Amino acid sequence: GHNILHAWLKEPNFVLTKPVSFADNWRAHFDQVSRATFDGNVAFISDSFNMLWNDTTITLPNNDAWNKASSVNIAYCETNSDNISIGSYSGSGATGNKINFGFEPSRLIVRGKTTATNWNISDNQRGNGDYILVANDTTVEYTASDYFDYESNGFSVIQTSNDVNGLGEEYYFIAYRDTASNGGGSVS
């Protein structure tokens, strides 16, 4: 397959890829055996065209859907660090599902792993996890109910919907620490 070099010098925990030389969906990977398109219409699935990665390189699979001849692809990588936590949690279906990872997030992205859900994004600039933007939809922000409470060592899931906290469902998350000295995060 086609190799894409990255500069993390350790294996990424999340990879987001998109061909830029032909029309196709974004593809998100939280591990090397499951993937989902960014449009939110499918659950994360295991497939035979798995992308591989290590501490320096991402290798795209050998198939036309991923790696057409002469195609140009872009990849965004994230890895766990002092300022980023990437992980998963089990939905409880109840208010107050706590997820701890050691710092208070300023931004949070949550996506269902075992069911097709939206890409839910919240931040600390518009309430404390009270508003949700959906990355895979053109809808205005959701403001009807409290989704998350940001806490000093992680977050609690307040909403009980299948989008973020369905009983027995699995969810991936990416949490970003506020690194700005004024508490403004990276929101502009």
Phi, psi and omega in degrees: 000176179281134180261137174240123179279144173230164189251015183290329185062019167206161186294129179293153173261345180212133178228130177242121184236154175203134170290139179251353181257001172206158184285125176193164180286159164294151173231133183247140181227121173260351174204180185270007179238355178227150180209161174213151172283155185286350183286353175081003185275354179227152172285165175295133184233156172265136180219173184276000181250045185295140174275145178245150174208160176218202186284356178225340192221143169249129179249117178285149180293160178270081172204159184292332180293334184248330196214059179298152178303134179065017179280154175247130181236152174240146179225132172251130184240144172229149176220152179300138180205188176295337185247356180224131174238124179241126183195199180217162176211161177263133176291141180257342185072006182231152177297139174094019178294109186271134175236115184250138177211006169107356175207162176276124181284154170254338177218149183216134174241128180231136180216135177298142177263317187262355178218154179287116179227174175285163169271101186266124181238130175227166180210171182269005181269341181235070185086182182256064183084017183278337184243141182237131167257140181253113186293334184259021185215158179265005182295150173293169182299147176275127181232004189289330183210160178290125179263309185226151166248121176279132183233168187297336182237017179157224179208160172245139176271118183266318180294143181252011182288162176295339180297328183225349188201036179293139181304122177081357178275154177253144183226143170265151174218153168232122179244137180245131177285148174284113182254001179278142181291339181263007180078013184271001181058209179251018179282132181254000000 
